[in-house]
CSV table of C-alpha atoms and ligand atoms in Angstrom, one decimal:
chain,number,residue,atom,x,y,z
A,1,MET,CA,-49.5,-21.3,50.8
A,2,LEU,CA,-47.3,-19.1,48.5
A,3,GLN,CA,-48.8,-18.1,45.2
A,4,GLU,CA,-47.1,-19.8,42.3
A,5,LEU,CA,-46.7,-19.1,38.7
A,6,ILE,CA,-45.5,-21.7,36.2
A,7,LEU,CA,-43.9,-20.2,33.1
A,8,PRO,CA,-42.0,-21.6,30.1
A,9,LEU,CA,-38.3,-21.2,30.6
A,10,PRO,CA,-37.7,-17.8,29.0
A,11,ASP,CA,-35.8,-16.9,25.8
A,12,ASP,CA,-33.8,-13.7,25.7
A,13,PHE,CA,-33.3,-12.7,22.1
A,14,HIS,CA,-30.8,-9.9,22.9
A,15,ILE,CA,-28.2,-10.1,25.6
A,16,HIS,CA,-24.6,-8.9,26.1
A,17,LEU,CA,-22.3,-11.4,27.9
A,18,ARG,CA,-19.0,-9.6,27.2
A,19,GLN,CA,-15.7,-11.4,26.9
A,20,GLY,CA,-12.6,-12.4,28.9
A,21,LEU,CA,-12.8,-12.5,32.7
A,22,ASP,CA,-16.3,-11.0,32.9
A,23,LEU,CA,-17.9,-13.5,30.5
A,24,ALA,CA,-18.3,-16.4,33.0
A,25,ASN,CA,-20.2,-14.4,35.6
A,26,TYR,CA,-22.5,-12.9,33.1
A,27,ALA,CA,-23.1,-16.2,31.3
A,28,LYS,CA,-23.9,-17.9,34.6
A,29,SER,CA,-26.3,-15.1,35.6
A,30,ALA,CA,-28.1,-15.5,32.2
A,31,GLU,CA,-28.3,-19.2,32.8
A,32,GLN,CA,-30.1,-18.7,36.1
A,33,GLN,CA,-32.9,-16.7,34.3
A,34,PHE,CA,-33.1,-18.0,30.7
A,35,GLY,CA,-33.2,-21.3,28.8
A,36,ARG,CA,-32.0,-19.8,25.6
A,37,ILE,CA,-30.2,-16.6,24.6
A,38,LEU,CA,-29.1,-14.7,21.5
A,39,ALA,CA,-25.7,-13.3,22.4
A,40,MET,CA,-24.7,-10.0,20.9
A,41,PRO,CA,-21.4,-9.7,19.0
A,42,ASN,CA,-20.1,-6.3,20.2
A,43,THR,CA,-17.4,-7.9,22.2
A,44,GLU,CA,-13.7,-6.8,22.2
A,45,PRO,CA,-12.6,-8.2,19.8
A,46,PRO,CA,-15.9,-8.4,17.9
A,47,ILE,CA,-17.5,-11.7,16.8
A,48,ASN,CA,-17.0,-11.4,13.0
A,49,SER,CA,-15.7,-14.7,11.7
A,50,ALA,CA,-16.8,-18.4,11.7
A,51,GLU,CA,-13.9,-19.1,14.1
A,52,ALA,CA,-15.0,-16.3,16.5
A,53,VAL,CA,-18.6,-17.5,16.5
A,54,LYS,CA,-17.4,-21.1,17.3
A,55,LYS,CA,-15.1,-19.9,20.1
A,56,TYR,CA,-17.6,-17.6,21.7
A,57,LYS,CA,-20.2,-20.3,21.8
A,58,GLU,CA,-17.7,-22.7,23.5
A,59,GLU,CA,-16.7,-20.0,26.0
A,60,ILE,CA,-20.3,-19.3,27.0
A,61,LEU,CA,-21.1,-23.0,27.3
A,62,ALA,CA,-18.0,-23.7,29.4
A,63,ALA,CA,-19.4,-21.2,32.0
A,64,ALA,CA,-23.1,-22.0,31.5
A,65,PRO,CA,-23.5,-25.5,30.2
A,66,SER,CA,-27.3,-25.7,30.5
A,67,LEU,CA,-27.9,-22.5,28.4
A,68,GLU,CA,-29.0,-23.0,24.8
A,69,VAL,CA,-26.7,-20.5,23.0
A,70,LEU,CA,-27.7,-18.8,19.8
A,71,LEU,CA,-25.2,-16.4,18.2
A,72,THR,CA,-24.9,-13.3,16.1
A,73,PHE,CA,-22.0,-11.9,14.2
A,74,LYS,CA,-21.2,-8.2,13.6
A,75,LEU,CA,-22.2,-6.8,10.2
A,76,ASN,CA,-19.3,-4.4,9.9
A,77,LYS,CA,-17.8,-5.8,6.7
A,78,ASN,CA,-19.1,-7.8,3.7
A,79,TYR,CA,-18.9,-11.6,4.0
A,80,ALA,CA,-18.5,-14.2,1.3
A,81,GLU,CA,-21.3,-16.8,1.1
A,82,GLN,CA,-19.0,-19.5,2.3
A,83,GLU,CA,-18.2,-17.6,5.4
A,84,LEU,CA,-21.9,-17.0,6.2
A,85,LEU,CA,-22.6,-20.7,5.7
A,86,GLU,CA,-19.8,-21.5,8.2
A,87,MET,CA,-21.0,-19.0,10.8
A,88,GLN,CA,-24.5,-20.5,10.4
A,89,LYS,CA,-23.1,-24.0,10.9
A,90,ASN,CA,-21.4,-22.8,14.0
A,91,GLY,CA,-24.6,-21.5,15.6
A,92,ALA,CA,-25.1,-18.0,14.2
A,93,ILE,CA,-28.7,-17.3,13.3
A,94,ALA,CA,-28.5,-13.5,12.8
A,95,ALA,CA,-26.2,-10.6,11.9
A,96,LYS,CA,-26.2,-7.5,14.1
A,97,TYR,CA,-25.9,-4.1,12.4
A,98,TYR,CA,-24.5,-1.2,14.5
A,99,PRO,CA,-24.3,2.3,13.0
A,100,LEU,CA,-21.0,4.0,13.5
A,101,GLY,CA,-20.5,5.3,17.1
A,102,VAL,CA,-24.1,5.1,18.4
A,103,THR,CA,-23.5,2.7,21.3
A,104,THR,CA,-21.0,0.6,23.3
A,105,ASN,CA,-18.2,-0.8,21.1
A,106,SER,CA,-19.5,0.5,17.8
A,107,GLN,CA,-16.4,2.5,16.9
A,108,ASP,CA,-16.1,-0.1,14.1
A,109,GLY,CA,-19.8,0.4,13.1
A,110,VAL,CA,-21.0,1.2,9.6
A,111,SER,CA,-21.6,4.7,8.3
A,112,LYS,CA,-23.7,3.7,5.3
A,113,ILE,CA,-26.0,0.7,5.5
A,114,GLU,CA,-26.1,0.3,1.7
A,115,ASP,CA,-22.4,-0.6,1.9
A,116,MET,CA,-23.6,-3.9,3.5
A,117,TYR,CA,-26.2,-4.7,0.9
A,118,PRO,CA,-24.1,-7.4,-0.8
A,119,THR,CA,-24.0,-9.4,2.5
A,120,ILE,CA,-27.6,-8.6,3.3
A,121,GLU,CA,-28.6,-10.0,-0.1
A,122,LEU,CA,-26.8,-13.2,0.7
A,123,MET,CA,-28.4,-13.3,4.2
A,124,GLU,CA,-31.8,-13.1,2.6
A,125,LYS,CA,-30.9,-16.1,0.4
A,126,LEU,CA,-29.6,-18.1,3.4
A,127,ASP,CA,-32.5,-17.0,5.7
A,128,LEU,CA,-30.2,-15.4,8.2
A,129,VAL,CA,-32.0,-12.7,10.3
A,130,LEU,CA,-30.8,-9.1,10.3
A,131,CYS,CA,-30.9,-7.5,13.7
A,132,LEU,CA,-30.7,-3.7,13.7
A,133,HIS,CA,-29.5,-1.2,16.2
A,134,GLY,CA,-31.8,1.4,14.8
A,135,GLU,CA,-30.3,4.8,15.6
A,136,GLU,CA,-29.1,7.4,13.1
A,137,PRO,CA,-25.7,8.8,14.1
A,138,GLY,CA,-25.5,12.5,14.5
A,139,ALA,CA,-29.2,13.1,15.0
A,140,PHE,CA,-30.5,14.7,18.3
A,141,CYS,CA,-30.4,11.9,20.9
A,142,LEU,CA,-34.2,11.6,21.3
A,143,ASP,CA,-34.7,11.5,17.5
A,144,ARG,CA,-32.1,8.9,16.5
A,145,GLU,CA,-34.4,6.0,16.4
A,146,LYS,CA,-37.1,7.8,14.5
A,147,GLU,CA,-34.6,9.1,12.0
A,148,PHE,CA,-33.3,5.6,11.4
A,149,LEU,CA,-36.7,4.2,10.3
A,150,LYS,CA,-36.2,5.3,6.6
A,151,HIS,CA,-33.3,2.8,6.4
A,152,LEU,CA,-35.6,0.0,7.8
A,153,GLU,CA,-38.3,0.8,5.3
A,154,LYS,CA,-35.8,0.8,2.4
A,155,LEU,CA,-34.3,-2.5,3.6
A,156,CYS,CA,-37.8,-4.0,3.5
A,157,LYS,CA,-38.5,-2.9,0.0
A,158,THR,CA,-35.1,-4.0,-1.3
A,159,PHE,CA,-35.1,-7.4,0.5
A,160,PRO,CA,-38.7,-8.4,0.8
A,161,LYS,CA,-38.0,-11.9,2.1
A,162,LEU,CA,-35.3,-10.9,4.6
A,163,ARG,CA,-36.4,-11.3,8.3
A,164,ILE,CA,-35.5,-8.1,10.2
A,165,VAL,CA,-35.6,-7.4,13.9
A,166,LEU,CA,-35.6,-3.8,15.1
A,167,GLU,CA,-33.8,-4.2,18.4
A,168,HIS,CA,-34.8,-2.6,21.7
A,169,VAL,CA,-37.7,-0.5,20.2
A,170,SER,CA,-38.1,2.6,22.2
A,171,SER,CA,-40.2,5.2,20.4
A,172,ALA,CA,-43.8,5.6,19.4
A,173,GLU,CA,-42.8,6.1,15.8
A,174,ALA,CA,-40.7,2.9,15.6
A,175,VAL,CA,-43.6,0.9,17.2
A,176,GLU,CA,-45.9,2.2,14.6
A,177,CYS,CA,-43.5,1.6,11.8
A,178,VAL,CA,-42.8,-2.1,12.8
A,179,LYS,CA,-46.6,-2.7,13.1
A,180,ASN,CA,-47.2,-1.4,9.6
A,181,LEU,CA,-44.4,-3.3,7.9
A,182,PRO,CA,-44.9,-6.9,6.7
A,183,GLN,CA,-44.8,-10.0,8.9
A,184,ASN,CA,-41.0,-10.5,8.3
A,185,VAL,CA,-40.3,-7.5,10.4
A,186,ALA,CA,-40.4,-7.7,14.2
A,187,ALA,CA,-39.0,-5.9,17.2
A,188,THR,CA,-37.4,-6.9,20.5
A,189,VAL,CA,-38.6,-5.0,23.6
A,190,THR,CA,-36.4,-4.6,26.7
A,191,VAL,CA,-37.7,-4.6,30.3
A,192,HIS,CA,-36.3,-1.1,30.9
A,193,HIS,CA,-38.0,0.5,27.9
A,194,LEU,CA,-41.3,-0.9,29.3
A,195,ILE,CA,-40.8,0.8,32.7
A,196,LEU,CA,-38.5,3.8,32.2
A,197,THR,CA,-38.6,7.3,30.7
A,198,LEU,CA,-36.0,9.9,30.4
A,199,ASN,CA,-37.1,11.1,33.8
A,200,ASP,CA,-35.6,8.0,35.3
A,201,ILE,CA,-32.2,9.0,34.0
A,202,VAL,CA,-32.1,12.7,34.4
A,203,GLY,CA,-35.4,13.8,35.8
A,204,ASP,CA,-34.4,14.0,39.4
A,205,SER,CA,-31.0,12.7,40.5
A,206,LEU,CA,-28.7,11.4,37.8
A,207,ARG,CA,-29.1,7.7,37.6
A,208,PRO,CA,-26.3,6.2,35.4
A,209,GLN,CA,-27.6,2.7,35.9
A,210,ASN,CA,-30.6,3.6,33.7
A,211,PHE,CA,-28.5,5.2,31.0
A,212,CYS,CA,-28.6,3.1,27.8
A,213,LYS,CA,-28.9,3.3,24.1
A,214,PRO,CA,-31.5,3.8,22.7
A,215,LEU,CA,-32.5,6.3,25.5
A,216,PRO,CA,-35.7,5.6,27.3
A,217,LYS,CA,-37.8,8.5,26.0
A,218,LEU,CA,-41.0,10.4,26.6
A,219,PRO,CA,-44.1,9.0,28.4
A,220,LYS,CA,-45.9,8.7,25.0
A,221,ASP,CA,-43.1,6.5,23.8
A,222,LYS,CA,-43.2,4.2,26.8
A,223,ALA,CA,-46.9,4.0,26.4
A,224,ALA,CA,-46.6,3.0,22.8
A,225,VAL,CA,-44.1,0.2,23.6
A,226,ARG,CA,-46.3,-1.0,26.5
A,227,SER,CA,-49.4,-1.0,24.3
A,228,ALA,CA,-47.7,-3.2,21.7
A,229,VAL,CA,-46.6,-5.7,24.3
A,230,PHE,CA,-49.7,-5.7,26.5
A,231,GLY,CA,-51.8,-5.8,23.3
A,232,GLY,CA,-50.2,-9.2,22.6
A,233,ASP,CA,-48.9,-8.2,19.2
A,234,LYS,CA,-46.7,-11.2,18.1
A,235,LYS,CA,-44.2,-8.9,16.4
A,236,PHE,CA,-43.0,-7.7,19.8
A,237,PHE,CA,-41.0,-10.1,21.9
A,238,LEU,CA,-38.4,-10.1,24.7
A,239,GLY,CA,-34.8,-9.1,24.1
A,240,THR,CA,-33.6,-7.7,27.4
A,241,ASP,CA,-30.5,-5.9,26.0
A,242,SER,CA,-29.0,-6.7,29.4
A,243,ALA,CA,-25.7,-4.9,29.1
A,244,PRO,CA,-23.6,-5.0,32.2
A,245,HIS,CA,-20.8,-2.5,32.8
A,246,ALA,CA,-18.8,-2.5,36.0
A,247,LEU,CA,-19.8,0.5,38.2
A,248,GLU,CA,-16.6,2.5,37.6
A,249,LYS,CA,-17.2,2.3,33.8
A,250,LYS,CA,-20.6,3.9,34.2
A,251,GLU,CA,-19.9,6.4,37.0
A,252,CYS,CA,-17.0,8.4,35.5
A,253,LEU,CA,-16.1,11.2,33.0
A,254,CYS,CA,-17.5,9.3,30.0
A,255,GLY,CA,-20.0,6.7,31.3
A,256,ALA,CA,-20.9,3.6,29.3
A,257,ALA,CA,-24.4,3.0,28.0
A,258,GLY,CA,-26.2,-0.2,29.1
A,259,VAL,CA,-28.7,-1.4,31.7
A,260,TYR,CA,-27.9,-4.6,33.6
A,261,SER,CA,-31.3,-6.3,33.7
A,262,ALA,CA,-30.8,-10.0,33.3
A,263,PRO,CA,-31.0,-10.8,37.1
A,264,VAL,CA,-34.3,-8.9,37.5
A,265,ALA,CA,-36.0,-9.1,34.1
A,266,ILE,CA,-38.5,-11.9,34.6
A,267,PRO,CA,-39.6,-10.8,38.1
A,268,ILE,CA,-40.2,-7.3,36.8
A,269,LEU,CA,-42.1,-8.6,33.8
A,270,ILE,CA,-44.4,-10.7,35.9
A,271,GLU,CA,-45.3,-7.6,38.0
A,272,GLU,CA,-45.8,-5.5,34.9
A,273,PHE,CA,-48.1,-8.0,33.2
A,274,GLU,CA,-50.0,-8.5,36.5
A,275,LYS,CA,-50.4,-4.7,36.8
A,276,GLU,CA,-52.0,-4.6,33.4
A,277,ASN,CA,-54.2,-7.7,34.0
A,278,LYS,CA,-52.4,-9.4,31.1
A,279,SER,CA,-50.6,-12.2,32.8
A,280,GLU,CA,-52.0,-14.6,30.2
A,281,LEU,CA,-49.9,-12.9,27.6
A,282,LEU,CA,-46.6,-13.2,29.4
A,283,SER,CA,-45.7,-16.7,28.1
A,284,ASN,CA,-45.9,-15.7,24.5
A,285,PHE,CA,-43.8,-12.6,25.1
A,286,ILE,CA,-41.0,-14.4,26.9
A,287,ALA,CA,-41.0,-17.7,25.2
A,288,GLY,CA,-43.3,-17.8,22.2
A,289,PHE,CA,-43.4,-15.1,19.6
A,290,GLY,CA,-39.6,-14.8,19.5
A,291,ALA,CA,-39.0,-18.5,18.8
A,292,ASP,CA,-41.7,-18.4,16.2
A,293,PHE,CA,-40.1,-15.5,14.4
A,294,TYR,CA,-36.7,-17.1,14.6
A,295,LYS,CA,-38.2,-20.4,13.3
A,296,ILE,CA,-37.0,-22.4,16.2
A,297,PRO,CA,-39.1,-24.7,18.4
A,298,ARG,CA,-40.9,-23.2,21.3
A,299,GLN,CA,-39.4,-23.9,24.7
A,300,THR,CA,-41.0,-26.9,26.4
A,301,LYS,CA,-39.2,-26.7,29.8
A,302,LYS,CA,-41.0,-24.9,32.6
A,303,ILE,CA,-39.9,-22.7,35.5
A,304,THR,CA,-41.8,-21.9,38.7
A,305,TYR,CA,-41.9,-18.4,40.2
A,306,ILE,CA,-43.3,-17.8,43.7
A,307,LYS,CA,-44.8,-14.6,45.1
A,308,LYS,CA,-42.2,-13.7,47.8
A,309,GLU,CA,-40.6,-10.3,48.2
A,310,TRP,CA,-36.9,-9.9,47.8
A,311,GLN,CA,-34.6,-6.9,47.6
A,312,VAL,CA,-32.5,-6.4,44.5
A,313,PRO,CA,-28.8,-6.2,45.6
A,314,LYS,CA,-27.1,-2.9,45.1
A,315,ILE,CA,-24.4,-4.6,43.1
A,316,ILE,CA,-24.4,-7.9,41.1
A,317,ASP,CA,-21.3,-9.1,39.3
A,318,LYS,CA,-19.6,-5.7,39.9
A,319,ALA,CA,-22.5,-3.8,38.1
A,320,VAL,CA,-25.5,-1.9,39.4
A,321,PRO,CA,-28.6,-3.8,38.3
A,322,LEU,CA,-31.9,-2.4,37.2
A,323,LYS,CA,-34.0,-1.5,40.2
A,324,ALA,CA,-31.0,-1.9,42.6
A,325,GLY,CA,-32.1,-1.7,46.2
A,326,GLU,CA,-35.8,-1.9,45.3
A,327,VAL,CA,-38.2,-4.7,46.4
A,328,LEU,CA,-39.6,-7.0,43.8
A,329,LYS,CA,-42.5,-9.3,44.4
A,330,TRP,CA,-41.6,-12.5,42.6
A,331,GLN,CA,-38.7,-14.9,42.7
A,332,LYS,CA,-37.8,-18.4,41.6
B,401,LIG,C1,-25.1,-2.1,24.8
B,401,LIG,C2,-23.8,-2.6,25.4
B,401,LIG,O1,-23.4,-2.1,26.4
B,401,LIG,O2,-23.2,-3.5,24.8
B,401,LIG,N1,-25.5,-0.8,25.4
B,401,LIG,C3,-26.7,-0.3,25.5
B,401,LIG,O3,-26.8,0.9,26.0
B,401,LIG,N2,-27.8,-0.9,25.1
B,401,LIG,C4,-25.1,-2.0,23.3
B,401,LIG,C5,-26.4,-1.8,22.6
B,401,LIG,O4,-27.2,-2.8,22.5
B,401,LIG,O5,-26.7,-0.7,22.2
B,402,LIG,ZN1,-27.8,-4.5,23.0
């Protein structure tokens, strides 16, 4: 008989579903893997009003009706308290901060985080979570996350009750910083930062499908991210940062950053937790710690995975997925 693994239906606390014609496919593919998602707001146009939050939720649900959809809005301007309350009413649980120019669709990002403090103060009062893309513009690419940490530390001091998530943590310094800050600071971890280093982008052949922000870094950084996750630290939970771009947008003169991981995220995680003899910690990572941090009920629905090899397609939804063409051991 095939080996089975029963897991809680996973939460993804950081996913990009895009907009327009692409949205339906990406939302459906998320629905096949996750029960609940936190959708990122760096769409074109961005999600930055109560109306946009409402519309985006409706569009996602129209394509993926069984998905529980949680939303973010872009923190690239100051909002009045009434506007924040309306966004909250429409399903937004967090604001996403993008520094200017550091990643996909951040041309409208912020150059000085202190400019957003009036809104951040209101967010603390309303118990909205602040999600940070933690990279310092202009710094050397491998140092951008490390150099952002001063802003995180200052935010914590200035707004001691604010819940903050450092998204897609990718460096040893950031892991250490999050561990040392109070319990209202957590981090999401992607599947790709658990398994890739810079070598997997430029070490041998150029692999644009693995190019993303923040960059997968040195072996010591990957080791630090892994030790936080496989140590069962409740401050570190899954946010895949699955960020699909059509192949021609990644393989061109100025290629887009983002790894498309949603279709393979859970099978890869099962393997990685198995490899580390930590399978008992997987449920909390994919459907426990994140819900607790966001103060939402833990998922009660289950999903069964079976141990049966399958080959990851070379293209899914016009994009090259993580581990394209490779064989994975687990499937639904
Ligand atoms: C993301 C995208 O494509 O939207 N890209 C990425 O490399 N991670 C944006 C982001 O989360 O930085
Ligand atoms: Zn992202």
